Amino acid sequence: MIEDLKKSLDSVNTLSELNEVKAEYLGKKGYITSLYSKMRDLSNDEKKSFGAKINKIKTEATDLVDDKKKKIETKILNEKLMNESIDISLPATEIKVGAPSILEKIVEDIEELLMSMGYDVVDGPEVEKDKYNFEMLNLPKGHPARDAQDTFYVKGDELLLRSQTSPVQVRTMLAGKGEKPIRMICPGKTYRRDDDDATHSHQFMQIEGLLVDKNISLSDLKGTFDVIAKHLFGEECQTRFRPSYYPFTEPSVEMDISCHHCKGKGCNICKNTGWITVSGAGMVHPNVLKNCGYDPKEWSGFAFGFGAERLAMIKYDIDDLRVFYTNDLRESRVFDRKEDN
Ligand code: DAH
């Protein structure tokens, strides 16, 4: 009987053929099942040995059928895999990856550098009090220098969109309560009523820096600026100060870097001067220290304010700052690639 089953199974190729054979032997009306009914006519002793025999045959037959089933299933699977095989030589669809914004990169770069020099990165509100944006920075109402920062007022003449990140100096000094030395930078958005063009934007980004301690002098500012400039533009980058005016610093300076384009020889980027201005800065004005609770006889400090777009434009040779705000991914990818090369 088992031999017959084996023979039948040999000629089976599909699952439905297998089911037919299975039914023939093991089904309700199958051969093996029918053997059980034969037991009725046997004596008790005979029943025992006959029953054991049928059980053995049934187990063997079931194993043979299961075994065949597995073989057929494996065969089907293999055939399927063969037909579905992937052509790995076909060109794949390009997955478009994003790239970090150039502005963010510059900011993070400066943040990391200054944090390694002990500076804290702090934040301040974009909707600011006139008092912090101007008054406590030595710019009382009616001060002519306010005109240079054509400001968006939010409510009356007390609340405004900050026109510079310098109010964060005030907030940080007030929090230091005239006791704590300060090293902070604050990158952030600033707003002015400028018409947008290649070099102006009504919203732009500044990176403010402030250091307050004992015995701080202009040479500390120069050294710090030199480290930042070389970090951003390479070891050969030269720096210089030019006298300037800001109400909240005394003395005030413009900080220039040597033009990395023409290496200081003169070109259209540096307007043939060999130098490019990248930041306003100076020694914190005694009035500002006093306004913010620091005794100018005891404490001194320096402050600086970089324009992030300007730094990015110089570093990546961008001639129109609107690319930072038009969200065209192609631009950031191009600059990202430039960076890698
Ligand atoms: N806040 C100035 C501006 O927006 C830039 C600046 C100049 C910041 C001198 C400073 C500074 O901290 O010391 O034009």
Short mmCIF file of C-alpha atoms and ligand atoms in Angstrom, two decimals:
data_model
loop_
_atom_site.label_atom_id
_atom_site.label_comp_id
_atom_site.label_asym_id
_atom_site.label_seq_id
_atom_site.Cartn_x
_atom_site.Cartn_y
_atom_site.Cartn_z
CA MET A 1 0.00 0.00 0.00
CA ILE A 2 2.73 2.41 0.99
CA GLU A 3 4.56 1.46 -2.18
CA ASP A 4 1.44 2.34 -4.20
CA LEU A 5 1.24 5.69 -2.44
CA LYS A 6 4.89 6.39 -3.16
CA LYS A 7 4.35 5.64 -6.83
CA SER A 8 1.32 7.95 -7.00
CA LEU A 9 3.24 10.70 -5.26
CA ASP A 10 6.08 10.35 -7.76
CA SER A 11 3.79 11.38 -10.57
CA VAL A 12 2.32 14.32 -8.64
CA ASN A 13 3.46 17.78 -9.74
CA THR A 14 0.99 20.26 -8.34
CA LEU A 15 -0.70 20.91 -5.01
CA SER A 16 -4.11 20.07 -6.42
CA GLU A 17 -2.84 16.71 -7.73
CA LEU A 18 -1.37 16.12 -4.31
CA ASN A 19 -4.71 16.85 -2.66
CA GLU A 20 -6.35 14.28 -4.88
CA VAL A 21 -3.84 11.60 -3.87
CA LYS A 22 -4.14 12.64 -0.25
CA ALA A 23 -7.92 12.27 -0.39
CA GLU A 24 -7.55 8.87 -2.04
CA TYR A 25 -5.51 7.51 0.87
CA LEU A 26 -6.14 9.69 3.89
CA GLY A 27 -9.46 11.39 3.14
CA LYS A 28 -12.76 10.53 4.88
CA LYS A 29 -13.54 8.00 2.22
CA GLY A 30 -9.89 7.18 1.59
CA TYR A 31 -8.23 3.80 1.62
CA ILE A 32 -6.53 4.06 5.00
CA THR A 33 -9.64 5.46 6.68
CA SER A 34 -11.62 2.56 5.27
CA LEU A 35 -9.25 0.10 6.97
CA TYR A 36 -10.49 1.28 10.36
CA SER A 37 -14.01 0.14 9.54
CA LYS A 38 -12.63 -3.37 8.92
CA MET A 39 -11.74 -3.60 12.61
CA ARG A 40 -15.37 -4.10 13.52
CA ASP A 41 -15.20 -7.77 12.47
CA LEU A 42 -12.02 -8.61 14.36
CA SER A 43 -11.47 -10.08 17.82
CA ASN A 44 -10.15 -7.82 20.56
CA ASP A 45 -6.61 -9.15 20.29
CA GLU A 46 -6.63 -8.81 16.53
CA LYS A 47 -8.04 -5.30 16.84
CA LYS A 48 -5.03 -4.25 18.93
CA SER A 49 -2.35 -5.43 16.50
CA PHE A 50 -4.37 -4.42 13.44
CA GLY A 51 -5.07 -0.97 14.89
CA ALA A 52 -1.38 -0.46 15.65
CA LYS A 53 -0.52 -1.45 12.10
CA ILE A 54 -3.03 1.00 10.56
CA ASN A 55 -1.79 3.82 12.80
CA LYS A 56 1.74 3.14 11.66
CA ILE A 57 0.68 3.14 8.00
CA LYS A 58 -1.31 6.33 8.53
CA THR A 59 1.68 8.12 10.12
CA GLU A 60 3.97 6.98 7.35
CA ALA A 61 1.49 8.03 4.66
CA THR A 62 0.91 11.42 6.29
CA ASP A 63 4.68 12.01 6.47
CA LEU A 64 5.09 11.10 2.81
CA VAL A 65 2.30 13.50 1.77
CA ASP A 66 3.66 16.33 3.94
CA ASP A 67 7.10 15.77 2.59
CA LYS A 68 5.83 15.97 -0.97
CA LYS A 69 3.86 19.10 -0.11
CA LYS A 70 7.01 20.83 1.13
CA LYS A 71 8.86 19.84 -2.02
CA ILE A 72 6.14 21.22 -4.28
CA GLU A 73 5.96 24.48 -2.26
CA THR A 74 9.73 24.95 -2.45
CA LYS A 75 9.58 24.34 -6.18
CA ILE A 76 6.81 26.92 -6.60
CA LEU A 77 8.74 29.46 -4.52
CA ASN A 78 11.92 28.93 -6.50
CA GLU A 79 10.10 29.35 -9.77
CA LYS A 80 8.53 32.54 -8.48
CA LEU A 81 11.89 33.92 -7.37
CA MET A 82 13.41 33.08 -10.73
CA ASN A 83 10.68 34.95 -12.57
CA GLU A 84 10.86 37.92 -10.24
CA SER A 85 14.63 38.24 -10.22
CA ILE A 86 15.87 41.84 -9.99
CA ASP A 87 18.09 43.26 -12.65
CA ILE A 88 20.70 44.99 -10.53
CA SER A 89 22.32 46.52 -13.58
CA LEU A 90 19.28 48.73 -14.23
CA PRO A 91 19.90 52.38 -13.31
CA ALA A 92 18.05 53.24 -10.10
CA THR A 93 15.83 56.26 -9.59
CA GLU A 94 17.92 58.95 -7.94
CA ILE A 95 16.95 59.60 -4.36
CA LYS A 96 17.07 63.33 -3.84
CA VAL A 97 18.66 64.17 -0.54
CA GLY A 98 18.37 67.57 1.08
CA ALA A 99 21.28 69.76 2.02
CA PRO A 100 21.69 72.00 5.02
CA SER A 101 20.98 75.68 4.48
CA ILE A 102 24.17 77.61 3.90
CA LEU A 103 23.16 80.17 6.52
CA GLU A 104 22.64 77.48 9.13
CA LYS A 105 26.01 76.02 8.27
CA ILE A 106 27.79 79.31 8.83
CA VAL A 107 25.95 79.86 12.10
CA GLU A 108 26.66 76.36 13.38
CA ASP A 109 30.28 76.67 12.38
CA ILE A 110 30.73 79.88 14.38
CA GLU A 111 28.70 78.48 17.28
CA GLU A 112 30.92 75.42 17.53
CA LEU A 113 34.11 77.46 17.34
CA LEU A 114 33.03 79.94 20.00
CA MET A 115 31.60 77.26 22.26
CA SER A 116 35.05 75.68 22.22
CA MET A 117 36.30 79.05 23.51
CA GLY A 118 33.85 79.01 26.42
CA TYR A 119 30.98 81.00 24.92
CA ASP A 120 27.33 80.16 25.60
CA VAL A 121 24.86 80.20 22.72
CA VAL A 122 21.81 82.15 23.84
CA ASP A 123 18.48 83.12 22.37
CA GLY A 124 16.38 86.25 22.58
CA PRO A 125 12.89 87.30 21.51
CA GLU A 126 12.30 88.60 17.99
CA VAL A 127 9.49 90.84 19.22
CA GLU A 128 11.50 93.12 21.48
CA LYS A 129 11.04 96.15 23.69
CA ASP A 130 12.26 99.48 22.35
CA LYS A 131 13.98 99.77 25.71
CA TYR A 132 16.26 96.77 25.05
CA ASN A 133 16.65 97.21 21.30
CA PHE A 134 17.63 100.87 21.63
CA GLU A 135 17.39 102.77 24.89
CA MET A 136 19.59 100.67 27.12
CA LEU A 137 22.07 100.39 24.27
CA ASN A 138 22.68 104.11 24.56
CA LEU A 139 20.21 104.98 21.81
CA PRO A 140 17.55 107.14 23.49
CA LYS A 141 14.41 108.14 21.59
CA GLY A 142 15.26 110.70 18.92
CA HIS A 143 18.89 109.56 18.65
CA PRO A 144 19.98 110.05 15.02
CA ALA A 145 21.62 106.63 14.85
CA ARG A 146 18.17 105.06 15.13
CA ASP A 147 17.47 106.21 11.58
CA ALA A 148 20.04 103.76 10.22
CA GLN A 149 17.84 100.95 11.49
CA ASP A 150 14.46 101.65 9.94
CA THR A 151 12.39 99.65 12.37
CA PHE A 152 9.12 97.71 12.24
CA TYR A 153 7.05 98.78 15.24
CA VAL A 154 4.50 96.29 16.49
CA LYS A 155 2.64 98.31 19.08
CA GLY A 156 2.93 102.07 19.57
CA ASP A 157 6.58 102.98 19.98
CA GLU A 158 7.39 100.48 22.71
CA LEU A 159 7.26 97.10 21.00
CA LEU A 160 9.15 96.29 17.79
CA LEU A 161 10.63 93.53 15.65
CA ARG A 162 14.24 93.65 16.78
CA SER A 163 16.37 95.51 14.26
CA GLN A 164 19.56 93.92 15.60
CA THR A 165 20.57 91.09 17.94
CA SER A 166 22.28 93.58 20.26
CA PRO A 167 19.30 93.66 22.72
CA VAL A 168 20.39 90.16 23.71
CA GLN A 169 23.51 91.81 25.14
CA VAL A 170 21.25 93.80 27.45
CA ARG A 171 19.21 90.75 28.46
CA THR A 172 22.35 88.70 29.14
CA MET A 173 23.97 91.43 31.23
CA LEU A 174 20.79 91.99 33.24
CA ALA A 175 20.69 88.26 33.97
CA GLY A 176 24.38 88.41 35.04
CA LYS A 177 23.39 90.99 37.71
CA GLY A 178 26.66 92.89 37.48
CA GLU A 179 28.53 89.96 39.02
CA LYS A 180 29.02 87.24 36.48
CA PRO A 181 31.59 87.39 33.68
CA ILE A 182 29.90 86.85 30.31
CA ARG A 183 30.80 85.06 27.11
CA MET A 184 27.84 84.67 24.83
CA ILE A 185 26.87 84.57 21.20
CA CYS A 186 23.36 84.96 19.90
CA PRO A 187 22.54 84.06 16.33
CA GLY A 188 19.09 85.11 15.25
CA LYS A 189 16.68 86.77 12.89
CA THR A 190 16.49 90.55 12.70
CA TYR A 191 14.14 92.86 10.81
CA ARG A 192 14.36 96.22 9.07
CA ARG A 193 12.09 98.13 6.74
CA ASP A 194 14.39 97.66 3.79
CA ASP A 195 13.30 96.99 0.22
CA ASP A 196 14.51 93.54 -0.78
CA ASP A 197 17.26 93.47 -3.38
CA ALA A 198 20.53 91.63 -4.01
CA THR A 199 22.13 92.96 -0.83
CA HIS A 200 19.15 93.89 1.38
CA SER A 201 16.39 91.89 2.98
CA HIS A 202 13.63 92.98 5.37
CA GLN A 203 14.54 89.91 7.41
CA PHE A 204 18.13 88.87 7.86
CA MET A 205 20.37 87.14 10.31
CA GLN A 206 22.91 88.47 12.73
CA ILE A 207 25.36 86.74 15.03
CA GLU A 208 25.89 88.84 18.13
CA GLY A 209 28.84 88.29 20.45
CA LEU A 210 29.52 89.70 23.90
CA LEU A 211 32.34 89.19 26.35
CA VAL A 212 32.38 90.99 29.71
CA ASP A 213 35.08 90.39 32.30
CA LYS A 214 37.87 92.15 34.18
CA ASN A 215 40.71 93.79 32.21
CA ILE A 216 39.35 93.16 28.75
CA SER A 217 40.89 95.29 26.03
CA LEU A 218 40.55 95.92 22.29
CA SER A 219 43.40 93.47 21.65
CA ASP A 220 41.22 90.65 23.05
CA LEU A 221 38.61 91.57 20.45
CA LYS A 222 41.26 91.60 17.73
CA GLY A 223 42.56 88.18 18.75
CA THR A 224 39.04 86.71 18.88
CA PHE A 225 38.14 88.17 15.50
CA ASP A 226 41.36 86.81 14.04
CA VAL A 227 40.54 83.28 15.22
CA ILE A 228 37.01 83.50 13.75
CA ALA A 229 38.22 84.91 10.43
CA LYS A 230 40.94 82.28 9.99
CA HIS A 231 38.51 79.53 10.95
CA LEU A 232 36.01 80.67 8.31
CA PHE A 233 38.29 81.83 5.52
CA GLY A 234 41.54 79.95 6.01
CA GLU A 235 44.87 80.47 7.76
CA GLU A 236 46.12 83.03 5.24
CA CYS A 237 43.20 85.37 6.03
CA GLN A 238 44.37 88.74 7.38
CA THR A 239 42.28 91.01 9.63
CA ARG A 240 42.20 94.70 10.35
CA PHE A 241 40.18 97.24 12.34
CA ARG A 242 38.90 100.54 11.02
CA PRO A 243 37.53 103.23 13.32
CA SER A 244 33.75 103.50 13.24
CA TYR A 245 30.79 104.63 15.30
CA TYR A 246 28.15 102.67 17.18
CA PRO A 247 26.32 104.26 20.14
CA PHE A 248 26.77 101.13 22.26
CA THR A 249 30.53 100.75 21.85
CA GLU A 250 33.47 103.05 22.53
CA PRO A 251 35.76 102.85 20.70
CA SER A 252 33.84 101.31 17.79
CA VAL A 253 35.38 99.53 14.84
CA GLU A 254 34.58 97.89 11.55
CA MET A 255 36.27 94.53 11.28
CA ASP A 256 37.68 93.69 7.84
CA ILE A 257 39.13 90.53 6.36
CA SER A 258 41.60 90.43 3.50
CA CYS A 259 39.76 89.63 0.28
CA HIS A 260 40.15 85.89 -0.17
CA HIS A 261 39.28 86.27 -3.84
CA CYS A 262 42.23 88.38 -4.94
CA LYS A 263 44.31 87.64 -1.84
CA GLY A 264 44.32 91.36 -1.05
CA LYS A 265 45.51 92.52 -4.48
CA GLY A 266 42.22 94.21 -5.34
CA CYS A 267 39.25 92.96 -7.37
CA ASN A 268 35.61 93.87 -7.99
CA ILE A 269 34.44 91.93 -4.91
CA CYS A 270 36.55 94.04 -2.54
CA LYS A 271 36.05 97.12 -4.74
CA ASN A 272 39.79 97.18 -5.32
CA THR A 273 40.60 97.81 -1.68
CA GLY A 274 41.83 94.29 -0.91
CA TRP A 275 39.60 94.27 2.19
CA ILE A 276 36.00 93.26 2.95
CA THR A 277 34.06 94.45 6.00
CA VAL A 278 32.34 91.60 7.82
CA SER A 279 31.34 92.94 11.23
CA GLY A 280 30.75 95.94 13.42
CA ALA A 281 32.29 95.75 16.88
CA GLY A 282 33.88 97.63 19.74
CA MET A 283 34.39 97.93 23.48
CA VAL A 284 31.09 97.92 25.34
CA HIS A 285 30.21 101.56 26.08
CA PRO A 286 30.46 102.44 29.81
CA ASN A 287 26.87 103.72 29.69
CA VAL A 288 25.67 100.33 28.44
CA LEU A 289 27.59 98.50 31.16
CA LYS A 290 26.08 100.87 33.73
CA ASN A 291 22.54 100.56 32.31
CA CYS A 292 22.82 96.80 32.61
CA GLY A 293 24.18 96.76 36.15
CA TYR A 294 27.90 96.30 35.50
CA ASP A 295 30.25 98.83 37.09
CA PRO A 296 32.44 100.17 34.24
CA LYS A 297 35.25 100.90 36.73
CA GLU A 298 35.46 97.22 37.47
CA TRP A 299 34.25 95.53 34.30
CA SER A 300 35.00 95.93 30.62
CA GLY A 301 34.03 93.99 27.55
CA PHE A 302 33.80 93.77 23.81
CA ALA A 303 30.89 93.09 21.48
CA PHE A 304 30.52 92.28 17.82
CA GLY A 305 27.74 91.74 15.32
CA PHE A 306 28.23 89.68 12.17
CA GLY A 307 25.77 89.64 9.29
CA ALA A 308 25.33 85.93 8.62
CA GLU A 309 24.20 86.40 5.01
CA ARG A 310 27.20 88.57 4.31
CA LEU A 311 29.59 85.95 5.69
CA ALA A 312 27.87 83.23 3.62
CA MET A 313 27.92 85.37 0.48
CA ILE A 314 31.65 85.97 0.84
CA LYS A 315 32.46 82.37 1.72
CA TYR A 316 30.38 80.80 -1.03
CA ASP A 317 30.70 83.50 -3.72
CA ILE A 318 26.99 84.31 -3.72
CA ASP A 319 26.08 87.63 -5.30
CA ASP A 320 22.38 87.78 -4.39
CA LEU A 321 21.22 87.21 -0.83
CA ARG A 322 17.70 86.41 -1.98
CA VAL A 323 18.84 82.84 -2.67
CA PHE A 324 18.82 82.28 1.10
CA TYR A 325 15.11 82.96 1.27
CA THR A 326 13.65 81.55 -1.93
CA ASN A 327 13.77 77.93 -0.73
CA ASP A 328 15.18 76.63 -3.97
CA LEU A 329 16.76 73.32 -3.02
CA ARG A 330 18.96 73.38 -6.10
CA GLU A 331 20.87 76.30 -4.60
CA SER A 332 21.70 74.66 -1.32
CA ARG A 333 22.73 71.48 -3.13
CA VAL A 334 25.11 73.43 -5.33
CA PHE A 335 26.69 75.20 -2.36
CA ASP A 336 26.83 71.98 -0.40
CA ARG A 337 28.75 70.34 -3.23
CA LYS A 338 31.12 73.31 -3.48
CA GLU A 339 31.84 72.81 0.18
CA ASP A 340 32.74 69.14 -0.32
CA ASN A 341 35.19 69.84 -3.14
N1 DAH B 1 24.07 95.92 15.92
C1 DAH B 1 24.91 96.46 14.90
C2 DAH B 1 24.12 96.60 13.60
O1 DAH B 1 23.10 95.97 13.48
C3 DAH B 1 26.11 95.60 14.69
C4 DAH B 1 27.02 95.69 15.84
C5 DAH B 1 28.01 96.65 15.87
C6 DAH B 1 26.88 94.84 16.92
C7 DAH B 1 28.85 96.77 16.94
C8 DAH B 1 27.72 94.95 17.99
C9 DAH B 1 28.71 95.92 17.99
O2 DAH B 1 27.66 94.17 19.07
O3 DAH B 1 29.55 96.01 19.06
O4 DAH B 1 24.50 97.33 12.75
#
